CSV table of C-alpha atoms and ligand atoms in Angstrom, one decimal:
chain,number,residue,atom,x,y,z
W,278,MET,CA,64.7,69.3,-24.5
W,279,ALA,CA,62.3,70.4,-21.7
W,280,LEU,CA,58.8,69.0,-21.8
W,281,ARG,CA,55.9,71.0,-20.4
W,282,GLU,CA,52.3,69.9,-19.9
W,283,LEU,CA,49.4,72.2,-20.5
W,284,LYS,CA,45.9,71.2,-19.6
W,285,VAL,CA,43.4,72.9,-21.9
W,286,CYS,CA,39.6,72.7,-22.0
W,287,LEU,CA,37.2,73.6,-24.7
W,288,LEU,CA,33.9,75.2,-23.8
W,289,GLY,CA,31.0,76.6,-25.8
W,290,ASP,CA,27.6,75.9,-27.3
W,291,THR,CA,26.7,72.7,-29.1
W,292,GLY,CA,27.7,72.7,-32.8
W,293,VAL,CA,30.1,75.6,-32.7
W,294,GLY,CA,33.0,73.3,-33.7
W,295,LYS,CA,34.9,72.5,-30.5
W,296,SER,CA,35.6,68.8,-31.5
W,297,SER,CA,36.4,69.9,-35.1
W,298,ILE,CA,39.0,72.3,-33.8
W,299,VAL,CA,40.6,69.6,-31.7
W,300,TRP,CA,40.5,67.1,-34.6
W,301,ARG,CA,42.1,69.7,-36.9
W,302,PHE,CA,44.8,70.4,-34.4
W,303,VAL,CA,45.6,66.8,-33.3
W,304,GLU,CA,44.9,64.9,-36.5
W,305,ASP,CA,44.9,67.6,-39.2
W,306,SER,CA,41.6,66.3,-40.5
W,307,PHE,CA,38.0,67.5,-40.7
W,308,ASP,CA,34.8,65.4,-40.6
W,309,PRO,CA,31.7,67.2,-41.8
W,310,ASN,CA,29.6,64.5,-40.2
W,311,ILE,CA,31.3,64.5,-36.8
W,312,ASN,CA,29.0,63.3,-33.9
W,313,PRO,CA,28.1,65.5,-31.0
W,314,THR,CA,30.3,65.0,-27.9
W,315,ILE,CA,28.7,63.1,-25.0
W,316,GLY,CA,30.1,64.2,-21.7
W,317,ALA,CA,33.7,65.0,-22.7
W,318,SER,CA,36.6,63.6,-24.7
W,319,PHE,CA,40.3,63.7,-24.1
W,320,MET,CA,43.2,64.0,-26.6
W,321,THR,CA,46.8,64.9,-26.4
W,322,LYS,CA,49.2,66.6,-28.8
W,323,THR,CA,52.9,67.5,-28.3
W,324,VAL,CA,54.3,70.4,-30.2
W,325,GLN,CA,57.8,71.9,-30.4
W,326,TYR,CA,58.0,75.6,-29.9
W,327,GLN,CA,61.1,77.7,-29.2
W,328,ASN,CA,63.3,74.8,-28.1
W,329,GLU,CA,60.7,73.3,-25.8
W,330,LEU,CA,58.2,70.5,-26.1
W,331,HIS,CA,54.7,71.4,-25.1
W,332,LYS,CA,52.3,68.6,-24.4
W,333,PHE,CA,48.6,69.7,-24.6
W,334,LEU,CA,46.2,67.6,-22.5
W,335,ILE,CA,43.0,68.6,-24.2
W,336,TRP,CA,39.5,68.2,-22.7
W,337,ASP,CA,36.7,68.7,-25.2
W,338,THR,CA,33.4,69.1,-23.4
W,339,ALA,CA,29.9,68.6,-24.7
W,340,GLY,CA,28.0,71.8,-25.5
W,341,GLN,CA,24.7,70.1,-25.7
W,342,GLU,CA,22.3,70.8,-22.8
W,343,ARG,CA,19.5,68.6,-24.2
W,344,PRO,CA,20.9,65.7,-26.3
W,345,TYR,CA,18.6,64.2,-28.9
W,346,PHE,CA,18.2,61.0,-26.9
W,347,CYS,CA,16.8,62.8,-23.9
W,348,THR,CA,13.1,62.8,-24.6
W,349,ASP,CA,11.7,63.9,-21.3
W,350,LYS,CA,12.4,66.5,-18.7
W,351,GLU,CA,13.7,64.1,-16.1
W,352,GLU,CA,16.3,62.7,-18.6
W,353,GLN,CA,17.3,66.2,-19.5
W,354,ILE,CA,17.9,67.2,-15.8
W,355,LEU,CA,19.8,64.0,-15.3
W,356,TYR,CA,22.0,64.8,-18.3
W,357,HIS,CA,22.7,68.3,-17.0
W,358,TYR,CA,23.9,66.9,-13.6
W,359,ARG,CA,25.9,64.1,-15.2
W,360,PHE,CA,27.7,66.0,-17.8
W,361,ARG,CA,27.2,69.8,-18.0
W,362,ALA,CA,27.5,70.3,-14.3
W,363,LEU,CA,30.8,68.4,-14.5
W,364,ALA,CA,32.4,71.3,-16.5
W,365,PRO,CA,34.3,72.5,-13.5
W,366,MET,CA,36.2,69.2,-13.5
W,367,TYR,CA,37.6,70.1,-16.9
W,368,TYR,CA,38.5,73.7,-16.3
W,369,ARG,CA,39.9,73.2,-12.8
W,370,GLY,CA,43.7,73.0,-13.0
W,371,SER,CA,43.6,74.1,-16.7
W,372,ALA,CA,46.3,76.4,-17.9
W,373,ALA,CA,43.8,77.7,-20.6
W,374,ALA,CA,40.2,77.5,-21.7
W,375,ILE,CA,39.3,77.9,-25.3
W,376,ILE,CA,35.8,79.2,-25.5
W,377,VAL,CA,34.4,78.7,-29.0
W,378,TYR,CA,31.5,80.5,-30.7
W,379,ASP,CA,30.1,80.2,-34.2
W,380,ILE,CA,30.5,83.4,-36.2
W,381,THR,CA,27.2,82.6,-38.0
W,382,LYS,CA,25.1,82.3,-34.8
W,383,GLU,CA,24.8,85.3,-32.6
W,384,GLU,CA,23.3,83.3,-29.7
W,385,THR,CA,26.5,81.2,-29.4
W,386,PHE,CA,28.4,84.5,-28.6
W,387,SER,CA,26.0,85.1,-25.7
W,388,THR,CA,26.7,81.6,-24.4
W,389,LEU,CA,30.4,82.4,-24.6
W,390,LYS,CA,29.9,85.4,-22.3
W,391,ASN,CA,28.2,83.1,-19.8
W,392,TRP,CA,31.2,80.8,-19.8
W,393,VAL,CA,33.5,83.8,-19.3
W,394,LYS,CA,31.5,84.7,-16.2
W,395,GLU,CA,31.6,81.2,-14.9
W,396,LEU,CA,35.3,81.0,-15.4
W,397,ARG,CA,35.9,84.3,-13.6
W,398,GLN,CA,33.8,83.1,-10.7
W,399,HIS,CA,34.8,79.5,-10.3
W,400,GLY,CA,37.8,78.9,-12.6
W,401,PRO,CA,41.5,79.0,-11.7
W,402,PRO,CA,42.6,82.6,-11.1
W,403,ASN,CA,45.4,82.6,-13.7
W,404,ILE,CA,43.5,80.7,-16.4
W,405,VAL,CA,44.3,82.0,-19.9
W,406,VAL,CA,41.0,82.6,-21.8
W,407,ALA,CA,41.2,82.2,-25.5
W,408,ILE,CA,38.2,83.1,-27.7
W,409,ALA,CA,37.8,81.3,-31.0
W,410,GLY,CA,35.2,82.6,-33.5
W,411,ASN,CA,34.9,79.4,-35.5
W,412,LYS,CA,33.5,78.8,-39.0
W,413,CYS,CA,35.2,81.9,-40.5
W,414,ASP,CA,34.9,80.1,-43.9
W,415,LEU,CA,31.2,81.1,-43.8
W,416,ILE,CA,31.6,84.9,-43.9
W,417,ASP,CA,28.6,85.2,-46.2
W,418,VAL,CA,26.3,84.2,-43.4
W,419,ARG,CA,28.2,85.9,-40.6
W,420,GLU,CA,26.2,87.2,-37.6
W,421,VAL,CA,29.0,88.2,-35.2
W,422,MET,CA,31.2,91.0,-36.4
W,423,GLU,CA,35.0,90.3,-36.0
W,424,ARG,CA,35.5,93.9,-34.5
W,425,ASP,CA,32.8,93.4,-31.8
W,426,ALA,CA,34.3,90.0,-30.8
W,427,LYS,CA,37.8,91.4,-30.7
W,428,ASP,CA,36.7,94.4,-28.6
W,429,TYR,CA,35.0,92.1,-26.2
W,430,ALA,CA,38.1,89.8,-26.0
W,431,ASP,CA,40.3,92.8,-25.4
W,432,SER,CA,38.0,94.0,-22.6
W,433,ILE,CA,38.5,90.7,-20.7
W,434,HIS,CA,42.2,90.4,-21.7
W,435,ALA,CA,41.5,87.2,-23.7
W,436,ILE,CA,43.3,85.9,-26.7
W,437,PHE,CA,41.1,86.2,-29.8
W,438,VAL,CA,41.2,84.5,-33.2
W,439,GLU,CA,38.7,83.7,-35.9
W,440,THR,CA,39.2,80.0,-36.9
W,441,SER,CA,38.0,77.6,-39.5
W,442,ALA,CA,38.4,73.9,-38.5
W,443,LYS,CA,37.2,73.1,-42.0
W,444,ASN,CA,39.8,75.1,-43.9
W,445,ALA,CA,42.5,74.9,-41.2
W,446,ILE,CA,42.6,78.6,-40.6
W,447,ASN,CA,44.3,79.8,-37.4
W,448,ILE,CA,44.0,76.5,-35.6
W,449,ASN,CA,47.8,75.9,-34.9
W,450,GLU,CA,48.1,79.7,-34.3
W,451,LEU,CA,45.4,79.5,-31.5
W,452,PHE,CA,47.4,76.9,-29.6
W,453,ILE,CA,50.7,78.7,-30.2
W,454,GLU,CA,49.2,81.9,-28.8
W,455,ILE,CA,48.3,79.9,-25.6
W,456,ILE,CA,51.8,78.6,-25.3
W,457,SER,CA,53.3,82.1,-25.7
W,458,HIS,CA,50.9,83.7,-23.2
W,459,PRO,CA,52.9,84.8,-20.1
W,460,GLU,CA,50.2,83.4,-17.7
W,461,SER,CA,50.1,79.9,-19.2
W,462,SER,CA,53.8,79.3,-18.4
W,463,LYS,CA,52.8,79.8,-14.7
W,464,THR,CA,50.4,76.9,-14.8
W,465,ASN,CA,52.6,74.8,-17.1
W,466,ARG,CA,54.0,71.7,-15.5
W,467,SER,CA,57.6,70.7,-16.2
W,468,VAL,CA,57.9,67.0,-16.7
W,469,LYS,CA,61.1,65.0,-16.3
W,470,GLY,CA,62.0,61.6,-17.7
W,471,ASN,CA,59.5,58.9,-16.6
W,472,GLU,CA,57.4,61.3,-14.6
W,473,MET,CA,55.3,62.0,-17.7
W,474,GLN,CA,51.6,61.1,-17.3
W,475,VAL,CA,48.6,61.4,-19.5
G,118,LIG,N1,31.7,75.4,-42.3
G,118,LIG,C1,32.3,74.9,-41.2
G,118,LIG,N2,31.7,73.9,-40.5
G,118,LIG,C2,32.3,73.5,-39.3
G,118,LIG,C3,33.5,74.1,-38.8
G,118,LIG,N3,33.8,73.5,-37.7
G,118,LIG,C4,32.9,72.5,-37.4
G,118,LIG,N4,32.0,72.6,-38.4
G,118,LIG,C5,30.7,71.7,-38.5
G,118,LIG,O1,29.9,72.1,-37.4
G,118,LIG,C6,29.2,70.9,-36.9
G,118,LIG,C7,29.5,70.8,-35.4
G,118,LIG,O2,30.9,70.5,-35.2
G,118,LIG,P1,31.4,69.9,-33.8
G,118,LIG,O3,32.9,69.9,-33.9
G,118,LIG,O4,30.7,68.6,-33.6
G,118,LIG,O5,30.9,71.0,-32.8
G,118,LIG,P2,31.0,70.8,-31.2
G,118,LIG,O6,31.1,72.3,-30.7
G,118,LIG,O7,32.1,69.9,-30.8
G,118,LIG,O8,29.6,70.2,-30.8
G,118,LIG,P3,29.1,69.4,-29.4
G,118,LIG,O9,30.0,68.2,-29.4
G,118,LIG,O10,27.7,69.1,-29.6
G,118,LIG,O11,29.4,70.3,-28.2
G,118,LIG,C8,29.7,69.7,-37.7
G,118,LIG,O12,28.8,69.5,-38.8
G,118,LIG,C9,31.0,70.3,-38.3
G,118,LIG,O13,31.4,69.6,-39.5
G,118,LIG,C10,34.1,75.1,-39.6
G,118,LIG,O14,35.2,75.6,-39.3
G,118,LIG,N5,33.5,75.5,-40.8
């Protein structure tokens, strides 16, 4: 059976649930006390879909601009240059970027639009953009309407799903949509025998 590799990165504001989405996808678990990501973390998961194996190489980036341990301005600037400014390393060569916002926080949707602009300006030309409106289990405190987010996603030709890492809603579907997107197969890398690398 053919094996294809797909580099995918997750972008978005701090606390929107990027790591939780990755944990739900890779480990099928959810930790309500998960720690904020420092810099970036890397995980892989291989799924079988339509007679092919797809190995996701997942880079989960930190959304936090000013981590709690940075007490003064100098430390914050240092953090920015050490981690946030490294984001291009993670989206370069990616088949897809999953940009996550929190449906209960309007400002995280604005951050998402900034990431879309950055990807359009500096990202790979064929990168598949997938927008995930996470925490859809919290509809009572919703601030971003699903229709508005879907209209925006359609306007930029992005995949769109509302997800809940907590309740395992649309997490696998999100990754399957990425596999099935015609553009992602162009960036997919076929791997033969012992050529496979993490
Ligand atoms: N109710 C609910 N809470 C969630 C969901 N996903 C994540 N959370 C919670 O939101 C908080 C932040 O989750 P993370 O996965 O650390 O968010 P992140 O985007 O990776 O954050 P950074 O690492 O700081 O960039 C945690 O308390 C999670 O338990 C969800 O689908 N529903």
